[in-house]
Short mmCIF file of C-alpha atoms in Angstrom, two decimals:
data_model
loop_
_atom_site.label_atom_id
_atom_site.label_comp_id
_atom_site.label_asym_id
_atom_site.label_seq_id
_atom_site.Cartn_x
_atom_site.Cartn_y
_atom_site.Cartn_z
CA MET A 76 12.64 8.89 14.57
CA ASN A 77 11.12 12.29 13.84
CA THR A 78 7.41 12.62 13.17
CA THR A 79 4.93 15.37 12.38
CA SER A 80 1.18 15.14 12.65
CA SER A 81 -2.00 16.79 11.49
CA ASN A 82 -5.69 16.55 12.19
CA LEU A 83 -7.73 14.47 9.80
CA THR A 84 -9.60 16.33 7.09
CA GLN A 85 -13.38 16.27 7.25
CA SER A 86 -13.45 13.56 4.56
CA GLN A 87 -10.82 11.48 6.38
CA MET A 88 -12.75 11.84 9.65
CA MET A 89 -15.92 10.55 7.96
CA ILE A 90 -14.02 7.56 6.56
CA TRP A 91 -12.39 6.88 9.93
CA MET A 92 -15.76 7.07 11.72
CA GLY A 93 -17.33 4.74 9.15
CA GLN A 94 -14.56 2.22 9.76
CA GLN A 95 -15.05 2.51 13.53
CA MET A 96 -18.73 1.72 13.11
CA SER A 97 -17.83 -1.53 11.31
CA PRO A 98 -14.44 -2.40 12.82
CA SER A 99 -14.34 -5.98 11.49
CA GLU A 100 -15.19 -5.02 7.89
CA PRO A 101 -12.55 -3.65 5.49
CA LEU A 102 -14.96 -1.07 4.08
CA TYR A 103 -12.29 1.25 2.74
CA ASN A 104 -9.60 -1.05 1.37
CA MET A 105 -8.62 -0.10 -2.16
CA VAL A 106 -6.84 -2.96 -3.92
CA LEU A 107 -5.10 -2.37 -7.21
CA THR A 108 -2.88 -4.67 -9.21
CA PHE A 109 -0.53 -3.59 -11.97
CA GLU A 110 0.78 -6.11 -14.48
CA ILE A 111 4.37 -5.47 -15.52
CA LYS A 112 5.85 -7.18 -18.57
CA GLY A 113 9.59 -7.68 -18.86
CA GLU A 114 12.38 -8.71 -16.54
CA ILE A 115 12.63 -7.01 -13.16
CA GLU A 116 15.51 -7.03 -10.75
CA PHE A 117 13.75 -6.86 -7.37
CA SER A 118 16.52 -4.88 -5.65
CA ILE A 119 16.27 -2.14 -8.31
CA PHE A 120 12.45 -2.12 -8.17
CA GLU A 121 12.63 -1.94 -4.38
CA LYS A 122 14.95 1.09 -4.58
CA ALA A 123 12.47 2.80 -6.91
CA PHE A 124 9.64 1.99 -4.50
CA GLN A 125 11.74 3.32 -1.60
CA GLU A 126 12.22 6.56 -3.52
CA LEU A 127 8.46 6.76 -3.99
CA VAL A 128 8.00 6.32 -0.24
CA ASN A 129 10.67 8.96 0.46
CA GLN A 130 8.95 11.48 -1.83
CA ASN A 131 5.38 10.99 -0.57
CA ASP A 132 4.51 11.72 3.05
CA VAL A 133 1.29 9.74 2.85
CA LEU A 134 3.28 6.53 2.31
CA ARG A 135 5.01 7.18 5.62
CA SER A 136 1.82 7.96 7.53
CA PHE A 137 -0.40 6.18 9.99
CA ILE A 138 -3.34 7.02 12.24
CA GLU A 139 -2.80 7.42 15.94
CA LEU A 140 -5.32 8.19 18.66
CA ARG A 141 -4.45 11.14 20.88
CA ASN A 142 -6.94 11.74 23.67
CA ASP A 143 -9.36 9.52 21.72
CA ILE A 144 -9.05 11.76 18.64
CA PRO A 145 -7.50 10.32 15.46
CA VAL A 146 -4.56 12.22 13.98
CA GLN A 147 -2.45 11.43 10.94
CA VAL A 148 1.20 11.00 11.86
CA PHE A 149 3.99 11.25 9.29
CA ARG A 150 7.39 9.64 9.85
CA ASP A 151 10.46 11.28 8.35
CA HIS A 152 11.69 7.93 7.08
CA ILE A 153 10.66 4.29 6.86
CA ASP A 154 12.42 1.42 5.17
CA SER A 155 10.62 0.15 2.10
CA PRO A 156 7.79 -2.15 3.16
CA LEU A 157 7.66 -3.72 -0.31
CA GLU A 158 7.48 -7.51 -0.17
CA TYR A 159 8.45 -9.98 -2.90
CA LYS A 160 6.82 -13.30 -3.71
CA ASP A 161 7.95 -15.64 -6.48
CA PHE A 162 5.14 -17.79 -7.90
CA SER A 163 6.96 -18.48 -11.16
CA ASN A 164 7.65 -22.14 -10.27
CA SER A 165 3.99 -22.84 -9.57
CA SER A 166 2.02 -24.99 -12.00
CA ASP A 167 -0.64 -22.24 -12.09
CA ALA A 168 0.98 -19.02 -10.90
CA THR A 169 -1.92 -16.82 -11.98
CA LYS A 170 -4.42 -18.90 -10.00
CA ASP A 171 -2.11 -18.90 -6.96
CA PHE A 172 -1.72 -15.13 -7.23
CA LEU A 173 -5.50 -14.60 -7.44
CA THR A 174 -6.03 -16.90 -4.46
CA TRP A 175 -3.45 -14.91 -2.47
CA VAL A 176 -5.20 -11.64 -3.40
CA GLU A 177 -8.57 -12.99 -2.29
CA GLU A 178 -7.08 -14.02 1.06
CA HIS A 179 -5.31 -10.70 1.67
CA LYS A 180 -7.51 -7.98 0.18
CA LEU A 181 -9.81 -8.01 3.19
CA LYS A 182 -7.02 -7.62 5.73
CA LEU A 183 -7.80 -4.79 8.12
CA PHE A 184 -5.40 -1.92 8.60
CA GLU A 185 -4.66 -1.12 12.24
CA ASN A 186 -4.19 2.20 14.02
CA GLY A 187 -0.50 2.95 14.47
CA ARG A 188 0.55 0.98 11.39
CA LEU A 189 1.07 1.90 7.76
CA LEU A 190 -2.14 2.18 5.78
CA TYR A 191 -1.05 0.15 2.77
CA HIS A 192 0.41 -3.20 1.81
CA ALA A 193 2.61 -3.58 -1.28
CA VAL A 194 3.88 -6.82 -2.80
CA LEU A 195 5.69 -7.49 -6.06
CA PHE A 196 4.82 -10.92 -7.47
CA LYS A 197 6.86 -12.80 -10.02
CA ILE A 198 4.33 -14.70 -12.11
CA SER A 199 6.72 -15.92 -14.81
CA HIS A 200 10.14 -15.09 -16.23
CA LYS A 201 8.91 -11.86 -17.83
CA LYS A 202 5.63 -11.21 -16.05
CA TYR A 203 5.23 -9.50 -12.70
CA THR A 204 2.28 -8.04 -10.84
CA LEU A 205 2.42 -5.27 -8.26
CA TYR A 206 -0.28 -5.68 -5.60
CA PHE A 207 -1.10 -2.46 -3.80
CA ASN A 208 -3.78 -2.41 -1.10
CA GLN A 209 -4.32 0.88 0.65
CA HIS A 210 -6.83 2.38 2.99
CA HIS A 211 -9.02 5.11 1.53
CA LEU A 212 -7.84 7.37 4.37
CA ILE A 213 -4.63 7.93 2.40
CA THR A 214 -5.77 7.69 -1.20
CA ASP A 215 -8.32 8.43 -3.86
CA GLY A 216 -8.46 7.87 -7.61
CA TRP A 217 -6.32 10.90 -8.44
CA SER A 218 -3.56 10.05 -5.97
CA MET A 219 -3.41 6.44 -7.19
CA LYS A 220 -2.70 7.64 -10.72
CA TYR A 221 -0.08 10.03 -9.35
CA LEU A 222 1.70 7.26 -7.39
CA TYR A 223 1.59 4.94 -10.40
CA ASP A 224 3.09 7.64 -12.64
CA GLU A 225 5.78 8.43 -10.05
CA LEU A 226 6.76 4.78 -9.69
CA ASN A 227 7.11 4.55 -13.45
CA LYS A 228 9.53 7.52 -13.36
CA ASN A 229 11.69 5.91 -10.69
#
């Protein structure tokens, strides 16, 4: 697998150092959920998400320490890490979804692993929610809007 790398920007280095100072606290997790109305075929949605990953280096990146210095490493390709969970048969799917979010939004991202977690939830026959938790090292408000717009295109 081919990779390229780059030094962290000054802002990324400050975020990384802040996380190192509080290693057990998910200080920089950015959780967003997007409600989607209508029927979704997961395999088609997953292909669209894969295309988003293919088009955006940051979704194929992770942090690696080299001589104790963090660098951002970009893989040429990764298989879509999108997960799927069907809560539609639950007696209270929305409550179950919110409970799941509460349990997972504080999950720490590790060096050497992708810096986001994406899950498509089926809440009911025509209601889905995309959960997207990412580390602030790879995102900000502008880039989140960009990724959302790009996923809508795909």
